[in-house]
Amino acid sequence: MDFSPSQTQQSIGDAIDAIMADFGDDYWLAADRDARFPEEFYQAVASGGWLGIAMPEAYGGTALGIADAAFMMQKIANSGGGMAAASSIHINIFGPHPIVVYGSDAQRAEWLPPLIKGTEKCCFGVTEPDAGLDTGMIRTTATPVPGGYRVNGQKIWTSTAQVADKILLLARTSAPDPKARRTDGLTLFYTDLDRRQIEIREIAKMGRAAVDSNQIFIDDLMVPERHRIGAEGKGFSYLLDSLNPERILIAAEALGIGQSALRRAVDYAGSRIVFGRQIGQNQSIQHPLAESWVELEAAELLIAKAAYLYDCGQPAGGLANAAKYFAAEAGFKAATQAVMTFGGMGYAKEYHVERLLRESLIPRLAPVSAQMVLNYIAERVLGLPKSY
Ligand SMILES: Cc1cc2nc3c(=O)[nH]c(=O)nc-3n(C[C@H](O)[C@H](O)[C@H](O)COP(=O)(O)OP(=O)(O)OC[C@H]3O[C@@H](n4cnc5c(N)ncnc54)[C@H](O)[C@@H]3O)c2cc1C
């Protein structure tokens, strides 16, 4: 087995390095401080054609696999951009997958090219305040009316809604049927984020301030029937298709953050002199860094295996979840250890590791928590009884 990056990945790496060279640490520090969307970075990625890396060629994409897309996201997160850089484009990479697979030709032709060119942004509205991880409990309703649907409800944590033009929205079109699965009756829409009918309130949060997350309140939003993706009531099953690639991508982003933090910590450990010697000469400094290196390498292998299975069309659920779990934990641990290695200066913004630490928590929490990943592995991989 060849573990070196493929020729395609080398080209991706060179192109992404060239883009990231224009967006150094200070750009991301300022974006975080000013809570400002990194529009220049977003446009640079769009101009390079990278927003469409996993989208069909017919609509302007490059149709590469998840292994290549994950490689790109790892590179992006491994720059000074961390999760802010990755999250500003994350939804473009695989978010439109339900449109690609279940949309009509007309929908694909209308919706995909602007997302790939970067002339339109979209956000993803699934999570609701009263449902949490139990998506079957969402209460946003899309009531059939002549010509379409009237949508009412609330979403929470909808990222990029401050800058988005469109929303990929999951809503209930029929009441839960006690005899059916709770996720039946949910329908997927791709529609305008019409601010006359949708109030968007930003959530003040711990990190990744450059990329907003929001509560949104939808009040009598009229959605035309042609904005429905696929069949009524099947929306959740359409999203299931995108879960594994999304976990692989977030794992790659966590890995990139961990690598960035580790690199900074190692540089500092080699240059900071205390008690007349480099702090990195102390085993209590060097062993945790070595441990992080081992864990990040292992995360990279899990990601590569999960992506390989997915790209070959083989069942990838177990490995995609394992990669997301392990990379998220390893990235967080590396970022934590980076702060500790810097000592007091780790707490200062100018060294960037505190920002990476705050951002490294996101892959542990979202799009699915560590606990739910372990539930999945216990039940679906190990065959243990469902615990909830
Ligand atoms: C920065 C950020 C960006 C986000 N962006 C988006 C977005 O763009 N669009 C979107 O739709 N959502 C988004 N989310 C939401 C994210 O997907 C959810 O926060 C996540 O799915 C967890 O849901 P919850 O917060 O409601 O947790 P809850 O469901 O309330 O769970 C709380 C805790 O209980 C644990 N728990 C619950 N049930 C069980 C169980 N059966 N067994 C073991 N443990 C359990 C969970 O693991 C978790 O630790 C984002 C979240 C964050 C933090």
PDB file of N, CA and C in Angstrom, residues 48 71 102 158 169 211 223 246 285 374:
ATOM      1  N   GLY A  48      -9.944  29.527  -7.218  1.00  0.00           N
ATOM      2  CA  GLY A  48      -9.110  28.374  -7.571  1.00  0.00           C
ATOM      3  C   GLY A  48      -9.935  27.176  -8.014  1.00  0.00           C
ATOM      4  N   PHE A  71      -8.092  15.645   2.236  1.00  0.00           N
ATOM      5  CA  PHE A  71      -6.701  16.113   2.175  1.00  0.00           C
ATOM      6  C   PHE A  71      -6.673  17.639   2.090  1.00  0.00           C
ATOM      7  N   TYR A 102     -30.245  13.598  -5.183  1.00  0.00           N
ATOM      8  CA  TYR A 102     -31.717  13.507  -5.202  1.00  0.00           C
ATOM      9  C   TYR A 102     -32.405  14.682  -5.896  1.00  0.00           C
ATOM     10  N   THR A 158     -27.294  27.219  13.357  1.00  0.00           N
ATOM     11  CA  THR A 158     -27.148  27.304  11.904  1.00  0.00           C
ATOM     12  C   THR A 158     -25.928  28.179  11.575  1.00  0.00           C
ATOM     13  N   LEU A 169     -32.724  23.020   4.326  1.00  0.00           N
ATOM     14  CA  LEU A 169     -33.595  23.038   5.506  1.00  0.00           C
ATOM     15  C   LEU A 169     -34.344  21.721   5.651  1.00  0.00           C
ATOM     16  N   VAL A 211     -16.647  32.707  11.842  1.00  0.00           N
ATOM     17  CA  VAL A 211     -17.755  32.013  11.161  1.00  0.00           C
ATOM     18  C   VAL A 211     -18.913  31.914  12.154  1.00  0.00           C
ATOM     19  N   VAL A 223     -42.321  28.434   0.768  1.00  0.00           N
ATOM     20  CA  VAL A 223     -41.303  27.716  -0.016  1.00  0.00           C
ATOM     21  C   VAL A 223     -41.992  27.070  -1.211  1.00  0.00           C
ATOM     22  N   GLU A 246     -19.202  13.697   5.677  1.00  0.00           N
ATOM     23  CA  GLU A 246     -19.107  14.850   6.580  1.00  0.00           C
ATOM     24  C   GLU A 246     -18.232  14.525   7.790  1.00  0.00           C
ATOM     25  N   ILE A 285       7.876  17.983  28.862  1.00  0.00           N
ATOM     26  CA  ILE A 285       7.418  18.773  27.712  1.00  0.00           C
ATOM     27  C   ILE A 285       7.439  17.911  26.454  1.00  0.00           C
ATOM     28  N   LEU A 374     -19.695   6.913  19.821  1.00  0.00           N
ATOM     29  CA  LEU A 374     -19.433   5.663  20.551  1.00  0.00           C
ATOM     30  C   LEU A 374     -20.691   4.797  20.600  1.00  0.00           C
TER      31      LEU A 374
END
